[in-house]
């Protein structure tokens, strides 16, 4: 099996512009009746973590992103997506 490790910078950036991870977490949270505090409790994280994810200041780990998607009974791509910076 070929084991290729790309630098993180390469995987998150495109050649001509940065690719940013965006999210629809506030929309899903409100749709399912969660406050930031109650969502944080359900996920086992702090309210500040939820706030930081929603504002795009913090990208969740893969396990946390999967946990969020599972809680909302959807896939990760429905909540988190890449958008090219303009």
Short mmCIF file of N, CA and C in Angstrom, two decimals:
data_model
loop_
_atom_site.label_atom_id
_atom_site.label_comp_id
_atom_site.label_asym_id
_atom_site.label_seq_id
_atom_site.Cartn_x
_atom_site.Cartn_y
_atom_site.Cartn_z
N UNK A 1 0.84 -1.18 0.00
CA UNK A 1 0.00 0.00 0.00
C UNK A 1 0.89 1.24 0.00
N UNK A 2 0.57 2.18 -0.84
CA UNK A 2 1.32 3.42 -0.95
C UNK A 2 0.89 4.38 0.14
N UNK A 3 1.84 4.84 0.92
CA UNK A 3 1.54 5.75 2.03
C UNK A 3 2.10 7.13 1.68
N UNK A 4 1.23 8.01 1.21
CA UNK A 4 1.64 9.34 0.81
C UNK A 4 1.12 10.33 1.84
N UNK A 5 2.02 11.11 2.40
CA UNK A 5 1.62 12.11 3.38
C UNK A 5 1.85 13.49 2.78
N UNK A 6 0.75 14.22 2.58
CA UNK A 6 0.85 15.57 2.06
C UNK A 6 0.93 16.54 3.21
N UNK A 7 1.69 17.61 3.05
CA UNK A 7 1.73 18.61 4.11
C UNK A 7 0.34 19.22 4.30
N UNK A 8 0.00 19.53 5.53
CA UNK A 8 -1.30 20.10 5.84
C UNK A 8 -1.57 21.34 5.00
N UNK A 9 -0.55 22.17 4.81
CA UNK A 9 -0.71 23.39 4.03
C UNK A 9 -1.22 23.07 2.63
N UNK A 10 -0.73 22.01 2.02
CA UNK A 10 -1.14 21.63 0.68
C UNK A 10 -2.58 21.16 0.66
N UNK A 11 -2.97 20.41 1.65
CA UNK A 11 -4.32 19.86 1.66
C UNK A 11 -5.37 20.92 1.93
N UNK A 12 -5.04 22.00 2.61
CA UNK A 12 -6.02 23.03 2.93
C UNK A 12 -5.98 24.23 1.98
N UNK A 13 -4.95 24.35 1.19
CA UNK A 13 -4.82 25.49 0.29
C UNK A 13 -4.79 25.03 -1.15
N UNK A 14 -5.39 25.82 -2.02
CA UNK A 14 -5.30 25.56 -3.44
C UNK A 14 -4.17 26.42 -4.00
N UNK A 15 -3.79 26.18 -5.23
CA UNK A 15 -2.67 26.92 -5.81
C UNK A 15 -2.94 28.41 -5.91
N UNK A 16 -4.13 28.82 -6.31
CA UNK A 16 -4.39 30.23 -6.54
C UNK A 16 -5.15 30.90 -5.41
N UNK A 17 -5.60 30.18 -4.45
CA UNK A 17 -6.36 30.79 -3.36
C UNK A 17 -6.58 29.80 -2.24
N UNK A 18 -6.91 30.32 -1.10
CA UNK A 18 -7.13 29.45 0.05
C UNK A 18 -8.53 28.84 -0.02
N UNK A 19 -8.64 27.64 0.49
CA UNK A 19 -9.92 26.98 0.62
C UNK A 19 -10.27 26.99 2.10
N UNK A 20 -11.41 27.56 2.42
CA UNK A 20 -11.82 27.71 3.81
C UNK A 20 -12.90 26.70 4.18
N UNK A 21 -12.82 26.19 5.39
CA UNK A 21 -13.85 25.29 5.88
C UNK A 21 -14.97 26.15 6.47
N UNK A 22 -16.14 26.02 5.90
CA UNK A 22 -17.33 26.75 6.36
C UNK A 22 -18.28 25.75 7.00
N UNK A 23 -19.30 26.27 7.70
CA UNK A 23 -20.25 25.34 8.31
C UNK A 23 -21.64 25.93 8.40
N UNK A 24 -22.59 25.02 8.54
CA UNK A 24 -23.99 25.38 8.72
C UNK A 24 -24.45 24.95 10.11
N UNK A 25 -23.52 24.93 11.06
CA UNK A 25 -23.82 24.47 12.41
C UNK A 25 -24.92 25.29 13.08
N UNK A 26 -24.90 26.63 13.00
CA UNK A 26 -25.98 27.38 13.66
C UNK A 26 -27.37 27.00 13.12
N UNK A 27 -27.44 26.80 11.81
CA UNK A 27 -28.70 26.42 11.18
C UNK A 27 -29.19 25.06 11.69
N UNK A 28 -28.30 24.07 11.71
CA UNK A 28 -28.67 22.74 12.19
C UNK A 28 -29.01 22.78 13.68
N UNK A 29 -28.23 23.52 14.44
CA UNK A 29 -28.45 23.61 15.89
C UNK A 29 -29.84 24.16 16.18
N UNK A 30 -30.19 25.26 15.53
CA UNK A 30 -31.50 25.89 15.76
C UNK A 30 -32.64 25.01 15.25
N UNK A 31 -32.44 24.38 14.09
CA UNK A 31 -33.45 23.50 13.51
C UNK A 31 -33.81 22.36 14.45
N UNK A 32 -32.81 21.88 15.19
CA UNK A 32 -33.02 20.75 16.11
C UNK A 32 -33.28 21.19 17.54
N UNK A 33 -33.44 22.49 17.75
CA UNK A 33 -33.84 23.01 19.06
C UNK A 33 -32.76 23.04 20.13
N UNK A 34 -31.51 23.12 19.71
CA UNK A 34 -30.41 23.19 20.67
C UNK A 34 -29.97 24.64 20.88
N UNK A 35 -29.66 24.98 22.11
CA UNK A 35 -28.93 26.22 22.38
C UNK A 35 -27.45 25.87 22.23
N UNK A 36 -26.60 26.87 22.22
CA UNK A 36 -25.17 26.58 22.16
C UNK A 36 -24.74 25.77 23.37
N UNK A 37 -25.30 26.10 24.53
CA UNK A 37 -24.97 25.39 25.77
C UNK A 37 -25.42 23.93 25.72
N UNK A 38 -26.67 23.69 25.28
CA UNK A 38 -27.18 22.31 25.26
C UNK A 38 -26.46 21.47 24.21
N UNK A 39 -26.08 22.08 23.09
CA UNK A 39 -25.32 21.35 22.08
C UNK A 39 -23.95 20.99 22.63
N UNK A 40 -23.32 21.93 23.31
CA UNK A 40 -22.01 21.67 23.91
C UNK A 40 -22.09 20.50 24.89
N UNK A 41 -23.13 20.49 25.71
CA UNK A 41 -23.31 19.39 26.66
C UNK A 41 -23.50 18.06 25.94
N UNK A 42 -24.31 18.05 24.90
CA UNK A 42 -24.57 16.82 24.14
C UNK A 42 -23.31 16.28 23.48
N UNK A 43 -22.41 17.19 23.11
CA UNK A 43 -21.17 16.79 22.44
C UNK A 43 -20.00 16.58 23.40
N UNK A 44 -20.16 17.01 24.64
CA UNK A 44 -19.07 16.87 25.61
C UNK A 44 -17.95 17.87 25.40
N UNK A 45 -18.31 19.06 24.90
CA UNK A 45 -17.33 20.13 24.70
C UNK A 45 -17.83 21.38 25.41
N UNK A 46 -17.02 22.41 25.42
CA UNK A 46 -17.43 23.66 26.06
C UNK A 46 -18.33 24.48 25.11
N UNK A 47 -19.09 25.38 25.70
CA UNK A 47 -19.92 26.28 24.90
C UNK A 47 -19.02 27.14 24.01
N UNK A 48 -17.86 27.52 24.52
CA UNK A 48 -16.92 28.32 23.73
C UNK A 48 -16.45 27.57 22.48
N UNK A 49 -16.30 26.25 22.58
CA UNK A 49 -15.93 25.45 21.41
C UNK A 49 -17.01 25.54 20.35
N UNK A 50 -18.27 25.39 20.76
CA UNK A 50 -19.38 25.49 19.81
C UNK A 50 -19.40 26.88 19.17
N UNK A 51 -19.25 27.91 19.97
CA UNK A 51 -19.24 29.29 19.46
C UNK A 51 -18.10 29.47 18.45
N UNK A 52 -16.92 28.97 18.78
CA UNK A 52 -15.76 29.11 17.90
C UNK A 52 -15.95 28.37 16.58
N UNK A 53 -16.55 27.19 16.63
CA UNK A 53 -16.83 26.44 15.40
C UNK A 53 -17.83 27.22 14.56
N UNK A 54 -18.91 27.69 15.18
CA UNK A 54 -19.94 28.42 14.45
C UNK A 54 -19.38 29.67 13.78
N UNK A 55 -18.46 30.36 14.43
CA UNK A 55 -17.87 31.58 13.88
C UNK A 55 -16.74 31.30 12.88
N UNK A 56 -16.36 30.03 12.73
CA UNK A 56 -15.29 29.68 11.82
C UNK A 56 -13.91 29.96 12.37
N UNK A 57 -13.80 30.17 13.68
CA UNK A 57 -12.50 30.43 14.30
C UNK A 57 -11.79 29.14 14.70
N UNK A 58 -12.52 28.04 14.71
CA UNK A 58 -11.97 26.75 15.11
C UNK A 58 -12.58 25.69 14.21
N UNK A 59 -11.74 24.84 13.65
CA UNK A 59 -12.21 23.71 12.86
C UNK A 59 -12.25 22.48 13.75
N UNK A 60 -13.38 21.79 13.78
CA UNK A 60 -13.49 20.63 14.65
C UNK A 60 -12.60 19.49 14.16
N UNK A 61 -12.19 18.65 15.08
CA UNK A 61 -11.46 17.44 14.70
C UNK A 61 -12.43 16.55 13.91
N UNK A 62 -11.89 15.59 13.19
CA UNK A 62 -12.75 14.67 12.44
C UNK A 62 -13.70 13.92 13.37
N UNK A 63 -13.22 13.38 14.51
CA UNK A 63 -14.16 12.70 15.42
C UNK A 63 -15.29 13.62 15.90
N UNK A 64 -14.98 14.88 16.18
CA UNK A 64 -16.02 15.80 16.63
C UNK A 64 -16.99 16.12 15.49
N UNK A 65 -16.47 16.33 14.29
CA UNK A 65 -17.34 16.59 13.13
C UNK A 65 -18.28 15.40 12.89
N UNK A 66 -17.76 14.19 13.02
CA UNK A 66 -18.59 12.99 12.86
C UNK A 66 -19.64 12.89 13.96
N UNK A 67 -19.26 13.24 15.16
CA UNK A 67 -20.18 13.22 16.29
C UNK A 67 -21.32 14.23 16.08
N UNK A 68 -20.99 15.40 15.59
CA UNK A 68 -21.99 16.43 15.30
C UNK A 68 -22.96 15.92 14.23
N UNK A 69 -22.42 15.37 13.15
CA UNK A 69 -23.26 14.86 12.06
C UNK A 69 -24.17 13.74 12.56
N UNK A 70 -23.64 12.86 13.38
CA UNK A 70 -24.45 11.75 13.92
C UNK A 70 -25.58 12.29 14.79
N UNK A 71 -25.30 13.29 15.61
CA UNK A 71 -26.31 13.88 16.48
C UNK A 71 -27.47 14.45 15.65
N UNK A 72 -27.15 15.06 14.51
CA UNK A 72 -28.17 15.66 13.65
C UNK A 72 -28.68 14.69 12.58
N UNK A 73 -28.23 13.44 12.65
CA UNK A 73 -28.66 12.39 11.71
C UNK A 73 -28.46 12.80 10.25
N UNK A 74 -27.27 13.27 9.97
CA UNK A 74 -26.91 13.67 8.61
C UNK A 74 -25.44 13.33 8.37
N UNK A 75 -24.93 13.69 7.21
CA UNK A 75 -23.51 13.44 6.95
C UNK A 75 -22.70 14.71 7.21
N UNK A 76 -21.42 14.54 7.37
CA UNK A 76 -20.52 15.65 7.69
C UNK A 76 -20.59 16.74 6.61
N UNK A 77 -20.68 16.32 5.35
CA UNK A 77 -20.68 17.28 4.24
C UNK A 77 -21.91 18.18 4.24
N UNK A 78 -22.97 17.78 4.90
CA UNK A 78 -24.16 18.63 4.98
C UNK A 78 -23.94 19.80 5.93
N UNK A 79 -23.05 19.61 6.88
CA UNK A 79 -22.79 20.64 7.89
C UNK A 79 -21.51 21.42 7.59
N UNK A 80 -20.46 20.71 7.21
CA UNK A 80 -19.16 21.32 6.95
C UNK A 80 -18.82 21.20 5.47
N UNK A 81 -18.32 22.30 4.89
CA UNK A 81 -18.00 22.29 3.46
C UNK A 81 -16.87 23.28 3.20
N UNK A 82 -16.18 23.07 2.09
CA UNK A 82 -15.09 23.96 1.71
C UNK A 82 -15.59 25.03 0.75
N UNK A 83 -15.06 26.21 0.93
CA UNK A 83 -15.39 27.33 0.05
C UNK A 83 -14.10 28.06 -0.26
N UNK A 84 -13.90 28.36 -1.53
CA UNK A 84 -12.68 29.06 -1.93
C UNK A 84 -12.76 30.52 -1.52
N UNK A 85 -11.67 31.01 -0.94
CA UNK A 85 -11.60 32.42 -0.53
C UNK A 85 -11.53 33.30 -1.76
N UNK A 86 -12.22 34.43 -1.71
CA UNK A 86 -12.24 35.32 -2.89
C UNK A 86 -11.35 36.49 -2.73
#
